[in-house]
Short mmCIF file of C-alpha atoms in Angstrom, two decimals:
data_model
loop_
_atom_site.label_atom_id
_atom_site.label_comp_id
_atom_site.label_asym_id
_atom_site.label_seq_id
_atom_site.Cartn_x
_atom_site.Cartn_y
_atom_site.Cartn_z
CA UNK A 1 4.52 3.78 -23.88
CA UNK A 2 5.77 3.50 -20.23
CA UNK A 3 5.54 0.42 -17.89
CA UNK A 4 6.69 2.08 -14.70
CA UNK A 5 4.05 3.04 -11.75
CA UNK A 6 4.84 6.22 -10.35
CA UNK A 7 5.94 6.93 -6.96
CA UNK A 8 2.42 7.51 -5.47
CA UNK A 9 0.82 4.12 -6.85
CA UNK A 10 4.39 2.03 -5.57
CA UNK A 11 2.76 3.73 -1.99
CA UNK A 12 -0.32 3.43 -2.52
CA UNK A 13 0.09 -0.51 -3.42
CA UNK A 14 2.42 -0.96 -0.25
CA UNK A 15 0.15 0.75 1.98
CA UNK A 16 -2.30 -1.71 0.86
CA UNK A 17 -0.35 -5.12 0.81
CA UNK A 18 0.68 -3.84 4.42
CA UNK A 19 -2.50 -3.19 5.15
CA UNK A 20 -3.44 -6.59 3.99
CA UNK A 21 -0.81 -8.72 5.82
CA UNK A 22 -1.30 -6.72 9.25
CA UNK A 23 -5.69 -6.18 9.46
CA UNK A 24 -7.29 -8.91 7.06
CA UNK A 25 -4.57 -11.92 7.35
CA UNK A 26 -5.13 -12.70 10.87
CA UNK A 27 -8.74 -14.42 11.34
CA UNK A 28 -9.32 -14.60 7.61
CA UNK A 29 -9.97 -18.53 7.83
CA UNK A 30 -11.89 -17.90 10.77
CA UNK A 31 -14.15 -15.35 9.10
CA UNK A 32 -14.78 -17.39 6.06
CA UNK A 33 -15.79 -20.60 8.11
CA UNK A 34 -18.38 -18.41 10.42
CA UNK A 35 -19.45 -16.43 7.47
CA UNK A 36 -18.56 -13.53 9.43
CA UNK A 37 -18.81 -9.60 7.53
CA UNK A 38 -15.28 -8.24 8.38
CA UNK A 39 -16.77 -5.02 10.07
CA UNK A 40 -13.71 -3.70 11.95
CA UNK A 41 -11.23 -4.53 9.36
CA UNK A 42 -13.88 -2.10 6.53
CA UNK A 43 -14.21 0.27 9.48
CA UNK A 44 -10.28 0.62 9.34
CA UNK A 45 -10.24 0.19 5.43
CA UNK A 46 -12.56 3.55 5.14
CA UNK A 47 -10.14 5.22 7.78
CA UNK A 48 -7.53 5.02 5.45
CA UNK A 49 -9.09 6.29 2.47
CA UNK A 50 -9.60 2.57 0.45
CA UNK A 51 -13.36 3.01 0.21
CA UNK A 52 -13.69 6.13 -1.61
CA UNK A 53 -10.33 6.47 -3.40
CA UNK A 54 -11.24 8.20 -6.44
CA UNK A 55 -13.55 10.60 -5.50
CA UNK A 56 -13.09 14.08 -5.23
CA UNK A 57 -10.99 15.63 -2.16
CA UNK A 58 -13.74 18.23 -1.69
CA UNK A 59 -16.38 14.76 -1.37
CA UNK A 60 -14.09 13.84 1.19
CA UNK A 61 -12.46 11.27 -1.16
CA UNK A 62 -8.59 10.11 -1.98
CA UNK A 63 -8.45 12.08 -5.61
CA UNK A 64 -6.76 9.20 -6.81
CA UNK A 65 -6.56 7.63 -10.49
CA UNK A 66 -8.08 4.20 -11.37
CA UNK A 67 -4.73 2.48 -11.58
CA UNK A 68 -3.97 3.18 -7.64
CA UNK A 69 -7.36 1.64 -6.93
CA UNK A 70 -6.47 -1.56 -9.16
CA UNK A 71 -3.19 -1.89 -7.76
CA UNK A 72 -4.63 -1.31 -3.90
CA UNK A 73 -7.38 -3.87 -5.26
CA UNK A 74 -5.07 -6.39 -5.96
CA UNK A 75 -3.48 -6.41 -2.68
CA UNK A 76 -6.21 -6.47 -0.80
CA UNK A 77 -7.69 -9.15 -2.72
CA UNK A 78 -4.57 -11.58 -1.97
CA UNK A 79 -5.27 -12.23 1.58
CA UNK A 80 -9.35 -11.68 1.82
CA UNK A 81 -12.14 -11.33 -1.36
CA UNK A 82 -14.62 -10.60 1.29
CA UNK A 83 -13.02 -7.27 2.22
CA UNK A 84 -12.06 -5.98 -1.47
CA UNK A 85 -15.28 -7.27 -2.73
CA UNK A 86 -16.89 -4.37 -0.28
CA UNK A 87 -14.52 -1.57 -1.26
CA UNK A 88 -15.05 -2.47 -5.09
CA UNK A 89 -18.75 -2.10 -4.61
CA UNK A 90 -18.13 1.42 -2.82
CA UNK A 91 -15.81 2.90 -4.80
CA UNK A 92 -16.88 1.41 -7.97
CA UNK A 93 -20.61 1.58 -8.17
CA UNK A 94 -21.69 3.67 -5.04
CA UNK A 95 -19.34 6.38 -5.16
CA UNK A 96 -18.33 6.43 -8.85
CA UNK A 97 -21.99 6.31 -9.45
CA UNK A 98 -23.27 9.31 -7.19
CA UNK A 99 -20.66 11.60 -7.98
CA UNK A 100 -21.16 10.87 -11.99
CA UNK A 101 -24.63 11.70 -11.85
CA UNK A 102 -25.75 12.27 -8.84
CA UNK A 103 -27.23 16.22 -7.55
CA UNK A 104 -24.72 18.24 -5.75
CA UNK A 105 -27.20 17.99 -2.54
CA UNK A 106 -27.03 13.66 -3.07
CA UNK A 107 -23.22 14.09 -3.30
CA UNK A 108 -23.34 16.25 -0.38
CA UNK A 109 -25.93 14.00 1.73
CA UNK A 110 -24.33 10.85 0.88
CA UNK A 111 -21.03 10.73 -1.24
CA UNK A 112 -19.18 12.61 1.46
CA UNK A 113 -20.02 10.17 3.91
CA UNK A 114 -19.33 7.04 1.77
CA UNK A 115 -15.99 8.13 0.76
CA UNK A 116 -14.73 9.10 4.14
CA UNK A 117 -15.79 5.41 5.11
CA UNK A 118 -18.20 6.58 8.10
CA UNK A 119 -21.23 4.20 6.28
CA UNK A 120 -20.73 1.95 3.06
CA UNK A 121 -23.55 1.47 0.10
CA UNK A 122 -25.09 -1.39 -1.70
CA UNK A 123 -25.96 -1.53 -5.59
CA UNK A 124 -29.51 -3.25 -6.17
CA UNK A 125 -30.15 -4.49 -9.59
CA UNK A 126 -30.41 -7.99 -9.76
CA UNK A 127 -33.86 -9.98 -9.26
CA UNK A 128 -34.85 -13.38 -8.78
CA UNK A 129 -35.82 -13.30 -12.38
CA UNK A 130 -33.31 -10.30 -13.53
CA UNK A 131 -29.97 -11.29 -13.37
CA UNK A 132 -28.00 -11.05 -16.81
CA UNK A 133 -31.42 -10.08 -18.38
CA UNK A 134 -30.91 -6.43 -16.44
CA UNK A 135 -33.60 -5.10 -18.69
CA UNK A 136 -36.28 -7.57 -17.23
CA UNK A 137 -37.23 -5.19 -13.95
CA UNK A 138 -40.03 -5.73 -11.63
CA UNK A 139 -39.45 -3.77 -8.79
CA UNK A 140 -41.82 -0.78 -9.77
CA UNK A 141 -41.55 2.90 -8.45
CA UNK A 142 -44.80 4.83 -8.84
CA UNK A 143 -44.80 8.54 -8.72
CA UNK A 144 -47.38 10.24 -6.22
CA UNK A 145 -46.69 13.99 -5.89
CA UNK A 146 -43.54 14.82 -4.15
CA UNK A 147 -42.50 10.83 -3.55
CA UNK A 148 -42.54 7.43 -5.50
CA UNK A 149 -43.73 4.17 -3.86
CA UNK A 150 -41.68 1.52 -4.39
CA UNK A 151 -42.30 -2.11 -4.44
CA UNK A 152 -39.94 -5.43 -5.39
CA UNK A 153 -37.42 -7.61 -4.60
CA UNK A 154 -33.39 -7.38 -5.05
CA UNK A 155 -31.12 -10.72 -4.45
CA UNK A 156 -27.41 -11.05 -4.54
CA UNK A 157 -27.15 -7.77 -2.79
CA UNK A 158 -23.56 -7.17 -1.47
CA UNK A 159 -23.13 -5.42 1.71
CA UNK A 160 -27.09 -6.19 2.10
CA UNK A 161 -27.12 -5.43 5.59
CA UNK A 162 -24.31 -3.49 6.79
CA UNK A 163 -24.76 -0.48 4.25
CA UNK A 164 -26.69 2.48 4.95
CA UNK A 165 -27.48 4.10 1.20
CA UNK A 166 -28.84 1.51 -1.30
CA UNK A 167 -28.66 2.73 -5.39
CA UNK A 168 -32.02 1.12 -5.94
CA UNK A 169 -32.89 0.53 -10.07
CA UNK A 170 -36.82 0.31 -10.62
CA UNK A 171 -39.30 0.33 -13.17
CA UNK A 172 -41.09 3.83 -13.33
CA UNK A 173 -42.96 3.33 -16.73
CA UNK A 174 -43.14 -0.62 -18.29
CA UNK A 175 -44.43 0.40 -21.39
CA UNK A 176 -40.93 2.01 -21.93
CA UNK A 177 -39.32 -1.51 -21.39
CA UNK A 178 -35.50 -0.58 -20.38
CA UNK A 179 -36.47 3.51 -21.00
CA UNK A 180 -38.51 3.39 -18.51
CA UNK A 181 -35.94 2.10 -16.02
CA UNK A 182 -34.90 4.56 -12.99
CA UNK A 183 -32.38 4.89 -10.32
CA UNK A 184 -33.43 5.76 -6.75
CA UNK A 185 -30.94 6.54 -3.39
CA UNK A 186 -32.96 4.70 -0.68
CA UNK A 187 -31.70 4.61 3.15
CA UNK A 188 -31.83 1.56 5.37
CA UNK A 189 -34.34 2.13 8.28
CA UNK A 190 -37.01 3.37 5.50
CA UNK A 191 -40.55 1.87 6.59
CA UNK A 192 -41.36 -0.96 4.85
CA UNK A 193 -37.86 -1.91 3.35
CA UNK A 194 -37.18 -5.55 4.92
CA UNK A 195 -33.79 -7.51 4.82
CA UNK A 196 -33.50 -10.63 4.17
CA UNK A 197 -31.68 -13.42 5.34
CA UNK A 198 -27.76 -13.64 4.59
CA UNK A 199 -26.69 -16.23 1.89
CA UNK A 200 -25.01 -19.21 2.73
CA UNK A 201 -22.01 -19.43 -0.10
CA UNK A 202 -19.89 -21.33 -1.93
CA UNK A 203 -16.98 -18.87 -1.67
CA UNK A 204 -16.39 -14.98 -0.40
CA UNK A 205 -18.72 -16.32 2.33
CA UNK A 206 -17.31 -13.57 5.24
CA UNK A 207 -19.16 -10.93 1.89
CA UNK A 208 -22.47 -9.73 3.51
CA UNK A 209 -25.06 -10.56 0.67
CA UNK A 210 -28.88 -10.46 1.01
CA UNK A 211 -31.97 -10.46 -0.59
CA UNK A 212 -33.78 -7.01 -0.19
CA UNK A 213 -37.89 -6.51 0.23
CA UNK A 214 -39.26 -3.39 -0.68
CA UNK A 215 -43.03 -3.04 0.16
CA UNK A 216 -44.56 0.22 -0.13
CA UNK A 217 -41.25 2.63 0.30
CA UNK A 218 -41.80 6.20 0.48
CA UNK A 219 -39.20 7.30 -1.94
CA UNK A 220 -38.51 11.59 -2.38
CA UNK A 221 -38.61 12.49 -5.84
CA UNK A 222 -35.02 14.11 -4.93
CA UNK A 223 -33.39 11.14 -3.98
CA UNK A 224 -33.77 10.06 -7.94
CA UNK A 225 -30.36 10.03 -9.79
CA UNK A 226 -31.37 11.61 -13.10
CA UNK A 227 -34.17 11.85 -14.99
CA UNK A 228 -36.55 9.80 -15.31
CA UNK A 229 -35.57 6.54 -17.67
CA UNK A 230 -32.00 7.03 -16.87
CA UNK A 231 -31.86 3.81 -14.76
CA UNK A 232 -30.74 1.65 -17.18
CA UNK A 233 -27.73 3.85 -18.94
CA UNK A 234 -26.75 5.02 -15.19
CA UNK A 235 -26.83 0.91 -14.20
CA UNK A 236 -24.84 -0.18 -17.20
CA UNK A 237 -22.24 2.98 -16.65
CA UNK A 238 -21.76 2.00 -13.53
CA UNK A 239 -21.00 -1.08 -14.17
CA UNK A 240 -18.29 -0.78 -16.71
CA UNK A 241 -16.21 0.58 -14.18
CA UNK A 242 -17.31 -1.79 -11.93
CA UNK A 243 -15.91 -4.72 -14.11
CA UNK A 244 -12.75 -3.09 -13.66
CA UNK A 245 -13.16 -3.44 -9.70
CA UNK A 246 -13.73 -6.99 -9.84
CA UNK A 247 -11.24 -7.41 -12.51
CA UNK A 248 -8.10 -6.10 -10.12
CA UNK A 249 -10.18 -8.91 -7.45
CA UNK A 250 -9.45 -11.73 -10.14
CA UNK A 251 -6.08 -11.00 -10.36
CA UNK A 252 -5.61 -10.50 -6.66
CA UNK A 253 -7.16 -14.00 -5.83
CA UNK A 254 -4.56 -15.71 -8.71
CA UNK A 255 -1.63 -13.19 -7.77
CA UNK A 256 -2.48 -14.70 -3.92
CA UNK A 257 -2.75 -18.13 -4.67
CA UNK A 258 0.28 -17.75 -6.94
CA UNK A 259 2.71 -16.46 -4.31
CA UNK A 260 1.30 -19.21 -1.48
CA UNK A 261 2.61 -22.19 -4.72
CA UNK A 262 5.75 -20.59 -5.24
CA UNK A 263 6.68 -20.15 -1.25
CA UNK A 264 5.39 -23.92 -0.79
CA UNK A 265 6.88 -25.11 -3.43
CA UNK A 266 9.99 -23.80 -2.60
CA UNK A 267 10.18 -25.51 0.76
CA UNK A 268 8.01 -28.82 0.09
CA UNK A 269 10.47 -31.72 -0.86
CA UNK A 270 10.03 -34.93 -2.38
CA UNK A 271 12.38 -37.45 -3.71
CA UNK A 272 15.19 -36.07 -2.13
CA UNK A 273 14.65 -32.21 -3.17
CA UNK A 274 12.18 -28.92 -2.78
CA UNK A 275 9.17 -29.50 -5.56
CA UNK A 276 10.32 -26.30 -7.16
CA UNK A 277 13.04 -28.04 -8.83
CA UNK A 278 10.98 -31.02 -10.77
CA UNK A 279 9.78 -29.56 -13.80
CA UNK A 280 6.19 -30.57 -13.60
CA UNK A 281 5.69 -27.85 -10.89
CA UNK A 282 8.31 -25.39 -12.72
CA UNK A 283 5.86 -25.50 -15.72
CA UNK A 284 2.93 -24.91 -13.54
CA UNK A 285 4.67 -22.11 -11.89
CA UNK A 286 5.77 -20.86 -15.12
CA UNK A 287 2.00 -21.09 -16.90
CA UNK A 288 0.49 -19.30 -13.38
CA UNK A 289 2.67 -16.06 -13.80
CA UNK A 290 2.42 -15.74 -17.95
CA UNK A 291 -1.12 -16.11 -17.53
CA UNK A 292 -0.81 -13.25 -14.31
CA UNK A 293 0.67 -11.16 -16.16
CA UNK A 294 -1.32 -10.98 -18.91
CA UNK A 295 -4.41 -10.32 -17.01
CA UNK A 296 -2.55 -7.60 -15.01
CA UNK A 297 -1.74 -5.49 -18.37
CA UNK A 298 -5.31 -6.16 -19.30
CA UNK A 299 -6.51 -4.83 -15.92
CA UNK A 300 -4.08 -1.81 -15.95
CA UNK A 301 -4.58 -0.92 -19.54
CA UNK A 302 -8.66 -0.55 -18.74
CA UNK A 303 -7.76 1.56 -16.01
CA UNK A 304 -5.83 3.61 -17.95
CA UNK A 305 -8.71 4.24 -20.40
CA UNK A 306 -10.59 5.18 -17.79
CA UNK A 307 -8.06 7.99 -16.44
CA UNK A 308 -7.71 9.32 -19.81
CA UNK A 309 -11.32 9.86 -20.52
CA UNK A 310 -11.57 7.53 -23.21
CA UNK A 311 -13.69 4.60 -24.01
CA UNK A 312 -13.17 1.91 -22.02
CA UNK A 313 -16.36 -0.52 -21.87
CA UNK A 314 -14.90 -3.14 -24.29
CA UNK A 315 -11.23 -3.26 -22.58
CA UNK A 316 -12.67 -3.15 -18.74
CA UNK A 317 -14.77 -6.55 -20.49
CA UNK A 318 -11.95 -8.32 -21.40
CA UNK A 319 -9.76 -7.42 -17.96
CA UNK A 320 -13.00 -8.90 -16.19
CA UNK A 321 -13.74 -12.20 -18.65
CA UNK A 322 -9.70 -13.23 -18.86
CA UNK A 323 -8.60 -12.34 -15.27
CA UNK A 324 -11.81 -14.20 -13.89
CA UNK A 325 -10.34 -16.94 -16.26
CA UNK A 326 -7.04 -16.58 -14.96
CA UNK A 327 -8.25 -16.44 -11.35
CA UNK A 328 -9.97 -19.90 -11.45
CA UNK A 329 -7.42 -21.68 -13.68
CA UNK A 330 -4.09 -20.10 -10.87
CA UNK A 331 -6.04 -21.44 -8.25
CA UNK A 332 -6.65 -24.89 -8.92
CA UNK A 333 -3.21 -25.42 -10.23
CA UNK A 334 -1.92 -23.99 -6.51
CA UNK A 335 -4.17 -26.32 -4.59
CA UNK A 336 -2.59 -28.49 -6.98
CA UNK A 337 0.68 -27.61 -6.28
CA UNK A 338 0.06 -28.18 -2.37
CA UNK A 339 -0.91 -31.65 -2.80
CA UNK A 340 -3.24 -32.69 -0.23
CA UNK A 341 -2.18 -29.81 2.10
CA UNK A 342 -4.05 -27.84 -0.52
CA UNK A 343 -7.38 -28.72 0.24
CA UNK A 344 -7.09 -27.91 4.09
CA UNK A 345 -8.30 -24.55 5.12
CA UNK A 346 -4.92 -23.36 6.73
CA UNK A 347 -2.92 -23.60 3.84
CA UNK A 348 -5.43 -20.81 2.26
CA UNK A 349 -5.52 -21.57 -1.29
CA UNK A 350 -9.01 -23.50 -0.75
CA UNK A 351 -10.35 -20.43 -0.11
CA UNK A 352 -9.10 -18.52 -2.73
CA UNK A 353 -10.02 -21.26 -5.30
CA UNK A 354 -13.52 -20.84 -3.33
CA UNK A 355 -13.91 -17.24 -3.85
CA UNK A 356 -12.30 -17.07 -7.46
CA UNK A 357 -15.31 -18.76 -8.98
CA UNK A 358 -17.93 -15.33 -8.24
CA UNK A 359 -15.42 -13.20 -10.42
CA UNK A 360 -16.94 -15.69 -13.39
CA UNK A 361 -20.56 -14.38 -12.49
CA UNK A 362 -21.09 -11.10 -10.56
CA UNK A 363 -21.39 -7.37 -12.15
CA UNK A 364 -22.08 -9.61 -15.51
CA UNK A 365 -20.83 -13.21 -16.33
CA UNK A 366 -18.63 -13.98 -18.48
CA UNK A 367 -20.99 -15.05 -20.72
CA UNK A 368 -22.01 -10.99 -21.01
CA UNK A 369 -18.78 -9.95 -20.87
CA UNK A 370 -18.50 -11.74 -24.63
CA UNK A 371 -21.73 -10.21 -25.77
CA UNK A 372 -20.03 -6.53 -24.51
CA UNK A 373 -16.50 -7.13 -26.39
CA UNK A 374 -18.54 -9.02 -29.79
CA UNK A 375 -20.75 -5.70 -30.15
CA UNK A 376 -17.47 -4.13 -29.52
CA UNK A 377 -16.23 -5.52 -32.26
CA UNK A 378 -18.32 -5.48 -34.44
CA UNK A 379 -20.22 -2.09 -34.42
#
């Protein structure tokens, strides 16, 4: 058993805290208050290889294990949730998705392009009335001949109007229920695919996230992933390694909002010395990092799972449910710690406590993340 990152993921995880401090810290606040999409910042982000890190060289990808893209995760997470919550849904559902199961001529089309960061995807499987119920479908996709004609709504849709490739899961056959579930690659610009207007959030509010209105889309058979009825396995796949994605975002918000108590702390006095020094904020301190800590073995441990080919659905659960845990209970004690400086927007831990409260809910709440590890357990 080793607890040492190698040489590449200590460069990996500097290139990305650098990255962080130098592109995303400057106009983060700003961005959050306008609700602005951090475009150039991605643009940069895919230049560099963070938006298709483990996909294959010859896709254009980084070739890299799951633990660099945790650890790069992390650190981008710290300073904006906005940014990493993009390049989780790339590399973790887009990417890992396409060049899982996708055709070589799909992965040629599209994969090569995602990975090298030239366009970013979207992953459309919650409805208005399909959220945690993923089996509950009613976007339809009829065959007819060569095409399928596809008609429904998506919500929650990140990157709903900056991506370019949509993974689209539809009802081919009800009377299959979830077997009759299929996955579809559909481009933006399609006629009669409509975007809706952005959401107005309580927290990762610079995150672009629509709802999406499919009316009669002209869908080629060949831009189905799989067979037909796949939709459901490929969705639920996906999304295991998704959970790890947005597990390494939980623990970047805490880590974040962690480091921002500790510096403050260190140079806020009262009653004659720095606040580090009274024990009330020494225990805080000390509960933030046990409770970091923890989440970060959880986190790495899924990842490793993942590397090594093994079964990782139940662990990459419990990374997501404790360090979504972690990430609300770190932040609330570090707007604590900051007193009323705290809950200002320059001191930044506002906005982390904002955006830590989504890692409770999206790619499956923590609600499903019990019903995963309980089956888990008991099978």
């Amino acid at each position: 058993m080793h607890f040492e990152l190698t040489e590449e993921h200590i460069a990996v995880r500097d290139a990305a805290r650098d990255f962080a401090q130098a592109e995303l810290l400057p106009g983060v606040i700003e961005r959050d208050t306008e609700a602005k999409f951090p475009f150039e910042q991605i643009k940069k982000m895919g230049e560099l290889g963070f938006m298709g890190m483990m996909v294959d060289p010859k896709y254009n990808g980084g070739g890299m294990d799951t633990i660099s893209y945790v650890l790069a995760m992390e650190e981008i997470s710290k300073i904006d949730a906005s940014a990493s919550v993009s390049m989780s849904v790339n590399n973790s559902l887009v990417c890992w998705g396409l060049e899982k199961y996708g055709t070589e001529s799909q992965k040629e089309k599209y994969l090569k392009r995602l990975a090298a960061g030239e366009i970013i995807g979207a992953f459309c499987l919650s409805e208005p009335e399909a959220g945690s119920d993923a089996t509950s479908q009613k976007t339809t996709a009829e065959l007819r001949g060569d095409h399928y004609i596809l008609n429904g709504t998506k919500n929650w849709i990140t990157n709903g109007s900056s991506a370019s490739v949509y993974l689209v899961i539809a009802q081919t056959d009800i009377s299959k229920g979830h077997k009759g579930i299929s996955a579809f690659i559909v481009e933006k610009g399609w006629d009669g695919f409509l975007i809706g207007k952005k959401e107005d959030k309580l927290g990762i509010r610079g995150s672009d996230t629509h709802s999406l209105m499919f009316t009669d889309v002209k869908v080629p058979v060949e831009n189905r992933i799989g067979e037909e009825g796949f939709g459901f396995t490929f969705a639920m796949e996906t999304l295991n390694g998704g959970r790890i994605g947005i597990a390494a975002q939980a623990l970047g918000i805490a880590s974040g909002a962690y480091e921002l108590a500790v510096a403050y702390s260190k140079e806020r006095k009262a009653f004659g010395k720095p606040i580090s020094q009274h024990q009330a904020i020494q225990f805080k301190l000390a509960d933030m990092a046990t409770q970091i800590e923890a989440a970060r073995l959880l986190v790495l441990k899924s990842a490793w799972l993942k590397d090594q080919g093994q079964d990782y659905a139940y662990a990459s659960a419990m990374a997501k449910l404790y360090a979504s845990e972690v990430a609300m209970n770190v932040t609330i004690e570090a707007v604590q710690v900051h007193g009323g400086y705290g809950y200002v927007k320059e001191y930044h831990v506002e906005r982390l406590m904002r955006d830590a409260k989504i890692t409770q809910i999206y790619e499956g709440t923590s609600e499903i993340q019990k019903i995963v590890i309980s089956r888990s357990l008991l099978r």
